[in-house]
Amino acid sequence: KRVVVVFPDLIEKRKAMEYFGGKEEPEEGVRFAAIKDEFKTSLFERIWVRSEKEITVRDEDAWFVVVGASCQELPDVQALSSAIKERPLVLFNMKLDTARGDLGLPAFPSKKVHFEFLSGYALQSS
């Protein structure tokens, strides 16, 4: 079984891989992944068309830890949550208390994301 550290996009994933020696699996039982692949489409398509998501869930993945996703990426996190079914999903360093307030504003996901997805998570502060 393995823990998957999920980054918002390939750019962040590649930064982490560089830091940990260029490996997608830097340690036994740990894998890096990205919610979506920003390079599947052109810049124009990314602005006007909803791009395909890279949600790679493997059988040996036991836990998922989403790190640093922004409010705009919450629908992608919600899709990941659906894809992993009953496996644990940890949302880390996402500032959800402020992200919830942005939902429904222009250029942000709708409030529906809060009611259908985020309301199922308890906020923990350190």
PDB file of N, CA, C and O in Angstrom, residues 59-110:
ATOM      1  N   ASP A  59      -4.326   0.730  -7.990  1.00  0.00           N
ATOM      2  CA  ASP A  59      -4.846  -0.215  -6.998  1.00  0.00           C
ATOM      3  C   ASP A  59      -4.078  -0.177  -5.684  1.00  0.00           C
ATOM      4  O   ASP A  59      -4.659  -0.315  -4.613  1.00  0.00           O
ATOM      5  N   GLU A  60      -2.758   0.013  -5.752  1.00  0.00           N
ATOM      6  CA  GLU A  60      -1.941  -0.017  -4.530  1.00  0.00           C
ATOM      7  C   GLU A  60      -1.964   1.305  -3.747  1.00  0.00           C
ATOM      8  O   GLU A  60      -1.368   1.407  -2.685  1.00  0.00           O
ATOM      9  N   ASP A  61      -2.651   2.326  -4.264  1.00  0.00           N
ATOM     10  CA  ASP A  61      -2.764   3.608  -3.560  1.00  0.00           C
ATOM     11  C   ASP A  61      -3.780   3.486  -2.425  1.00  0.00           C
ATOM     12  O   ASP A  61      -4.937   3.169  -2.655  1.00  0.00           O
ATOM     13  N   ALA A  62      -3.309   3.750  -1.199  1.00  0.00           N
ATOM     14  CA  ALA A  62      -4.171   3.595  -0.031  1.00  0.00           C
ATOM     15  C   ALA A  62      -4.667   4.931   0.517  1.00  0.00           C
ATOM     16  O   ALA A  62      -5.803   5.029   0.964  1.00  0.00           O
ATOM     17  N   TRP A  63      -3.828   5.945   0.536  1.00  0.00           N
ATOM     18  CA  TRP A  63      -4.148   7.267   1.077  1.00  0.00           C
ATOM     19  C   TRP A  63      -3.810   8.314   0.027  1.00  0.00           C
ATOM     20  O   TRP A  63      -2.850   8.157  -0.717  1.00  0.00           O
ATOM     21  N   PHE A  64      -4.549   9.421   0.049  1.00  0.00           N
ATOM     22  CA  PHE A  64      -4.274  10.541  -0.846  1.00  0.00           C
ATOM     23  C   PHE A  64      -4.185  11.811  -0.014  1.00  0.00           C
ATOM     24  O   PHE A  64      -5.077  12.087   0.797  1.00  0.00           O
ATOM     25  N   VAL A  65      -3.112  12.575  -0.209  1.00  0.00           N
ATOM     26  CA  VAL A  65      -2.914  13.835   0.494  1.00  0.00           C
ATOM     27  C   VAL A  65      -2.799  14.932  -0.564  1.00  0.00           C
ATOM     28  O   VAL A  65      -1.814  14.983  -1.303  1.00  0.00           O
ATOM     29  N   VAL A  66      -3.807  15.785  -0.653  1.00  0.00           N
ATOM     30  CA  VAL A  66      -3.792  16.894  -1.605  1.00  0.00           C
ATOM     31  C   VAL A  66      -3.101  18.069  -0.935  1.00  0.00           C
ATOM     32  O   VAL A  66      -3.498  18.502   0.151  1.00  0.00           O
ATOM     33  N   VAL A  67      -2.061  18.591  -1.590  1.00  0.00           N
ATOM     34  CA  VAL A  67      -1.241  19.647  -1.011  1.00  0.00           C
ATOM     35  C   VAL A  67      -1.400  20.937  -1.808  1.00  0.00           C
ATOM     36  O   VAL A  67      -1.129  20.963  -3.008  1.00  0.00           O
ATOM     37  N   GLY A  68      -1.866  21.988  -1.143  1.00  0.00           N
ATOM     38  CA  GLY A  68      -1.831  23.337  -1.702  1.00  0.00           C
ATOM     39  C   GLY A  68      -2.723  23.634  -2.878  1.00  0.00           C
ATOM     40  O   GLY A  68      -2.415  24.531  -3.650  1.00  0.00           O
ATOM     41  N   ALA A  69      -3.818  22.932  -3.045  1.00  0.00           N
ATOM     42  CA  ALA A  69      -4.729  23.260  -4.145  1.00  0.00           C
ATOM     43  C   ALA A  69      -5.471  24.559  -3.823  1.00  0.00           C
ATOM     44  O   ALA A  69      -5.797  24.830  -2.676  1.00  0.00           O
ATOM     45  N   SER A  70      -5.728  25.352  -4.839  1.00  0.00           N
ATOM     46  CA  SER A  70      -6.420  26.630  -4.646  1.00  0.00           C
ATOM     47  C   SER A  70      -7.929  26.439  -4.769  1.00  0.00           C
ATOM     48  O   SER A  70      -8.414  25.358  -5.106  1.00  0.00           O
ATOM     49  N   CYS A  71      -8.655  27.505  -4.525  1.00  0.00           N
ATOM     50  CA  CYS A  71     -10.112  27.466  -4.613  1.00  0.00           C
ATOM     51  C   CYS A  71     -10.554  27.061  -6.028  1.00  0.00           C
ATOM     52  O   CYS A  71     -11.514  26.305  -6.180  1.00  0.00           O
ATOM     53  N   GLN A  72      -9.871  27.527  -7.055  1.00  0.00           N
ATOM     54  CA  GLN A  72     -10.240  27.197  -8.429  1.00  0.00           C
ATOM     55  C   GLN A  72     -10.067  25.710  -8.719  1.00  0.00           C
ATOM     56  O   GLN A  72     -10.687  25.173  -9.622  1.00  0.00           O
ATOM     57  N   GLU A  73      -9.228  25.038  -7.958  1.00  0.00           N
ATOM     58  CA  GLU A  73      -8.975  23.620  -8.193  1.00  0.00           C
ATOM     59  C   GLU A  73      -9.871  22.705  -7.364  1.00  0.00           C
ATOM     60  O   GLU A  73      -9.790  21.486  -7.489  1.00  0.00           O
ATOM     61  N   LEU A  74     -10.746  23.270  -6.555  1.00  0.00           N
ATOM     62  CA  LEU A  74     -11.619  22.440  -5.732  1.00  0.00           C
ATOM     63  C   LEU A  74     -12.505  21.493  -6.542  1.00  0.00           C
ATOM     64  O   LEU A  74     -12.704  20.345  -6.127  1.00  0.00           O
ATOM     65  N   PRO A  75     -13.048  21.891  -7.701  1.00  0.00           N
ATOM     66  CA  PRO A  75     -13.810  20.904  -8.484  1.00  0.00           C
ATOM     67  C   PRO A  75     -12.951  19.710  -8.913  1.00  0.00           C
ATOM     68  O   PRO A  75     -13.443  18.576  -8.971  1.00  0.00           O
ATOM     69  N   ASP A  76     -11.672  19.945  -9.169  1.00  0.00           N
ATOM     70  CA  ASP A  76     -10.768  18.853  -9.522  1.00  0.00           C
ATOM     71  C   ASP A  76     -10.510  17.947  -8.316  1.00  0.00           C
ATOM     72  O   ASP A  76     -10.424  16.735  -8.447  1.00  0.00           O
ATOM     73  N   VAL A  77     -10.389  18.550  -7.140  1.00  0.00           N
ATOM     74  CA  VAL A  77     -10.226  17.765  -5.909  1.00  0.00           C
ATOM     75  C   VAL A  77     -11.487  16.940  -5.672  1.00  0.00           C
ATOM     76  O   VAL A  77     -11.411  15.770  -5.274  1.00  0.00           O
ATOM     77  N   GLN A  78     -12.642  17.528  -5.927  1.00  0.00           N
ATOM     78  CA  GLN A  78     -13.904  16.804  -5.777  1.00  0.00           C
ATOM     79  C   GLN A  78     -13.947  15.605  -6.730  1.00  0.00           C
ATOM     80  O   GLN A  78     -14.374  14.517  -6.353  1.00  0.00           O
ATOM     81  N   ALA A  79     -13.484  15.786  -7.964  1.00  0.00           N
ATOM     82  CA  ALA A  79     -13.438  14.678  -8.925  1.00  0.00           C
ATOM     83  C   ALA A  79     -12.480  13.584  -8.447  1.00  0.00           C
ATOM     84  O   ALA A  79     -12.773  12.389  -8.594  1.00  0.00           O
ATOM     85  N   LEU A  80     -11.343  13.977  -7.875  1.00  0.00           N
ATOM     86  CA  LEU A  80     -10.411  13.001  -7.314  1.00  0.00           C
ATOM     87  C   LEU A  80     -11.084  12.231  -6.189  1.00  0.00           C
ATOM     88  O   LEU A  80     -10.977  11.004  -6.118  1.00  0.00           O
ATOM     89  N   SER A  81     -11.799  12.927  -5.334  1.00  0.00           N
ATOM     90  CA  SER A  81     -12.500  12.288  -4.228  1.00  0.00           C
ATOM     91  C   SER A  81     -13.479  11.223  -4.738  1.00  0.00           C
ATOM     92  O   SER A  81     -13.584  10.137  -4.167  1.00  0.00           O
ATOM     93  N   SER A  82     -14.164  11.529  -5.808  1.00  0.00           N
ATOM     94  CA  SER A  82     -15.087  10.549  -6.396  1.00  0.00           C
ATOM     95  C   SER A  82     -14.340   9.360  -6.981  1.00  0.00           C
ATOM     96  O   SER A  82     -14.797   8.218  -6.882  1.00  0.00           O
ATOM     97  N   ALA A  83     -13.184   9.625  -7.593  1.00  0.00           N
ATOM     98  CA  ALA A  83     -12.420   8.563  -8.247  1.00  0.00           C
ATOM     99  C   ALA A  83     -11.806   7.576  -7.250  1.00  0.00           C
ATOM    100  O   ALA A  83     -11.660   6.398  -7.564  1.00  0.00           O
ATOM    101  N   ILE A  84     -11.471   8.052  -6.058  1.00  0.00           N
ATOM    102  CA  ILE A  84     -10.804   7.159  -5.094  1.00  0.00           C
ATOM    103  C   ILE A  84     -11.800   6.411  -4.213  1.00  0.00           C
ATOM    104  O   ILE A  84     -11.396   5.563  -3.432  1.00  0.00           O
ATOM    105  N   LYS A  85     -13.051   6.737  -4.341  1.00  0.00           N
ATOM    106  CA  LYS A  85     -14.143   6.072  -3.619  1.00  0.00           C
ATOM    107  C   LYS A  85     -13.962   6.164  -2.104  1.00  0.00           C
ATOM    108  O   LYS A  85     -13.947   7.230  -1.554  1.00  0.00           O
ATOM    109  N   GLU A  86     -13.797   5.055  -1.423  1.00  0.00           N
ATOM    110  CA  GLU A  86     -13.772   5.031   0.045  1.00  0.00           C
ATOM    111  C   GLU A  86     -12.384   5.205   0.658  1.00  0.00           C
ATOM    112  O   GLU A  86     -12.247   5.168   1.872  1.00  0.00           O
ATOM    113  N   ARG A  87     -11.371   5.408  -0.145  1.00  0.00           N
ATOM    114  CA  ARG A  87     -10.021   5.577   0.404  1.00  0.00           C
ATOM    115  C   ARG A  87      -9.886   6.955   1.053  1.00  0.00           C
ATOM    116  O   ARG A  87     -10.515   7.918   0.613  1.00  0.00           O
ATOM    117  N   PRO A  88      -9.072   7.072   2.099  1.00  0.00           N
ATOM    118  CA  PRO A  88      -8.925   8.359   2.797  1.00  0.00           C
ATOM    119  C   PRO A  88      -8.317   9.448   1.907  1.00  0.00           C
ATOM    120  O   PRO A  88      -7.398   9.190   1.128  1.00  0.00           O
ATOM    121  N   LEU A  89      -8.857  10.658   2.063  1.00  0.00           N
ATOM    122  CA  LEU A  89      -8.375  11.837   1.354  1.00  0.00           C
ATOM    123  C   LEU A  89      -8.121  12.933   2.380  1.00  0.00           C
ATOM    124  O   LEU A  89      -9.033  13.319   3.116  1.00  0.00           O
ATOM    125  N   VAL A  90      -6.887  13.420   2.430  1.00  0.00           N
ATOM    126  CA  VAL A  90      -6.508  14.492   3.348  1.00  0.00           C
ATOM    127  C   VAL A  90      -6.263  15.747   2.520  1.00  0.00           C
ATOM    128  O   VAL A  90      -5.530  15.707   1.533  1.00  0.00           O
ATOM    129  N   LEU A  91      -6.886  16.842   2.911  1.00  0.00           N
ATOM    130  CA  LEU A  91      -6.682  18.133   2.242  1.00  0.00           C
ATOM    131  C   LEU A  91      -5.748  18.940   3.126  1.00  0.00           C
ATOM    132  O   LEU A  91      -6.125  19.355   4.211  1.00  0.00           O
ATOM    133  N   PHE A  92      -4.510  19.154   2.662  1.00  0.00           N
ATOM    134  CA  PHE A  92      -3.479  19.762   3.493  1.00  0.00           C
ATOM    135  C   PHE A  92      -3.087  21.132   2.974  1.00  0.00           C
ATOM    136  O   PHE A  92      -2.827  21.311   1.788  1.00  0.00           O
ATOM    137  N   ASN A  93      -3.045  22.110   3.881  1.00  0.00           N
ATOM    138  CA  ASN A  93      -2.582  23.467   3.583  1.00  0.00           C
ATOM    139  C   ASN A  93      -3.373  24.104   2.439  1.00  0.00           C
ATOM    140  O   ASN A  93      -2.817  24.698   1.536  1.00  0.00           O
ATOM    141  N   MET A  94      -4.689  23.988   2.507  1.00  0.00           N
ATOM    142  CA  MET A  94      -5.529  24.525   1.438  1.00  0.00           C
ATOM    143  C   MET A  94      -6.300  25.776   1.857  1.00  0.00           C
ATOM    144  O   MET A  94      -7.028  26.331   1.066  1.00  0.00           O
ATOM    145  N   LYS A  95      -6.156  26.188   3.115  1.00  0.00           N
ATOM    146  CA  LYS A  95      -6.826  27.392   3.606  1.00  0.00           C
ATOM    147  C   LYS A  95      -8.316  27.361   3.271  1.00  0.00           C
ATOM    148  O   LYS A  95      -8.882  28.300   2.713  1.00  0.00           O
ATOM    149  N   LEU A  96      -8.945  26.238   3.609  1.00  0.00           N
ATOM    150  CA  LEU A  96     -10.350  26.044   3.256  1.00  0.00           C
ATOM    151  C   LEU A  96     -11.279  27.049   3.929  1.00  0.00           C
ATOM    152  O   LEU A  96     -12.330  27.367   3.385  1.00  0.00           O
ATOM    153  N   ASP A  97     -10.874  27.564   5.088  1.00  0.00           N
ATOM    154  CA  ASP A  97     -11.732  28.546   5.749  1.00  0.00           C
ATOM    155  C   ASP A  97     -11.899  29.794   4.890  1.00  0.00           C
ATOM    156  O   ASP A  97     -12.978  30.375   4.823  1.00  0.00           O
ATOM    157  N   THR A  98     -10.859  30.219   4.172  1.00  0.00           N
ATOM    158  CA  THR A  98     -10.995  31.372   3.277  1.00  0.00           C
ATOM    159  C   THR A  98     -11.502  30.960   1.901  1.00  0.00           C
ATOM    160  O   THR A  98     -12.223  31.703   1.251  1.00  0.00           O
ATOM    161  N   ALA A  99     -11.145  29.759   1.449  1.00  0.00           N
ATOM    162  CA  ALA A  99     -11.600  29.291   0.134  1.00  0.00           C
ATOM    163  C   ALA A  99     -13.115  29.178   0.091  1.00  0.00           C
ATOM    164  O   ALA A  99     -13.749  29.497  -0.916  1.00  0.00           O
ATOM    165  N   ARG A 100     -13.719  28.753   1.169  1.00  0.00           N
ATOM    166  CA  ARG A 100     -15.183  28.625   1.206  1.00  0.00           C
ATOM    167  C   ARG A 100     -15.855  29.973   0.949  1.00  0.00           C
ATOM    168  O   ARG A 100     -16.885  30.045   0.316  1.00  0.00           O
ATOM    169  N   GLY A 101     -15.253  31.044   1.432  1.00  0.00           N
ATOM    170  CA  GLY A 101     -15.815  32.377   1.242  1.00  0.00           C
ATOM    171  C   GLY A 101     -15.730  32.860  -0.200  1.00  0.00           C
ATOM    172  O   GLY A 101     -16.522  33.699  -0.621  1.00  0.00           O
ATOM    173  N   ASP A 102     -14.786  32.337  -0.974  1.00  0.00           N
ATOM    174  CA  ASP A 102     -14.630  32.736  -2.375  1.00  0.00           C
ATOM    175  C   ASP A 102     -15.598  32.021  -3.311  1.00  0.00           C
ATOM    176  O   ASP A 102     -15.831  32.472  -4.429  1.00  0.00           O
ATOM    177  N   LEU A 103     -16.134  30.913  -2.868  1.00  0.00           N
ATOM    178  CA  LEU A 103     -17.028  30.143  -3.737  1.00  0.00           C
ATOM    179  C   LEU A 103     -18.243  30.980  -4.124  1.00  0.00           C
ATOM    180  O   LEU A 103     -18.832  31.665  -3.304  1.00  0.00           O
ATOM    181  N   GLY A 104     -18.602  30.915  -5.388  1.00  0.00           N
ATOM    182  CA  GLY A 104     -19.750  31.666  -5.890  1.00  0.00           C
ATOM    183  C   GLY A 104     -19.388  33.014  -6.469  1.00  0.00           C
ATOM    184  O   GLY A 104     -20.203  33.630  -7.162  1.00  0.00           O
ATOM    185  N   LEU A 105     -18.184  33.515  -6.201  1.00  0.00           N
ATOM    186  CA  LEU A 105     -17.748  34.787  -6.767  1.00  0.00           C
ATOM    187  C   LEU A 105     -17.372  34.596  -8.238  1.00  0.00           C
ATOM    188  O   LEU A 105     -17.079  33.476  -8.664  1.00  0.00           O
ATOM    189  N   PRO A 106     -17.360  35.661  -9.026  1.00  0.00           N
ATOM    190  CA  PRO A 106     -16.945  35.529 -10.427  1.00  0.00           C
ATOM    191  C   PRO A 106     -15.550  34.906 -10.523  1.00  0.00           C
ATOM    192  O   PRO A 106     -14.671  35.214  -9.722  1.00  0.00           O
ATOM    193  N   ALA A 107     -15.370  34.007 -11.470  1.00  0.00           N
ATOM    194  CA  ALA A 107     -14.113  33.290 -11.740  1.00  0.00           C
ATOM    195  C   ALA A 107     -13.778  32.234 -10.689  1.00  0.00           C
ATOM    196  O   ALA A 107     -12.685  31.687 -10.678  1.00  0.00           O
ATOM    197  N   PHE A 108     -14.688  31.936  -9.791  1.00  0.00           N
ATOM    198  CA  PHE A 108     -14.495  30.897  -8.788  1.00  0.00           C
ATOM    199  C   PHE A 108     -15.577  29.836  -8.965  1.00  0.00           C
ATOM    200  O   PHE A 108     -16.629  30.104  -9.533  1.00  0.00           O
ATOM    201  N   PRO A 109     -15.336  28.625  -8.449  1.00  0.00           N
ATOM    202  CA  PRO A 109     -16.371  27.592  -8.518  1.00  0.00           C
ATOM    203  C   PRO A 109     -17.647  28.029  -7.782  1.00  0.00           C
ATOM    204  O   PRO A 109     -17.610  28.906  -6.918  1.00  0.00           O
ATOM    205  N   SER A 110     -18.736  27.394  -8.102  1.00  0.00           N
ATOM    206  CA  SER A 110     -20.020  27.760  -7.492  1.00  0.00           C
ATOM    207  C   SER A 110     -20.098  27.289  -6.042  1.00  0.00           C
ATOM    208  O   SER A 110     -19.309  26.459  -5.588  1.00  0.00           O
TER     209      SER A 110
END
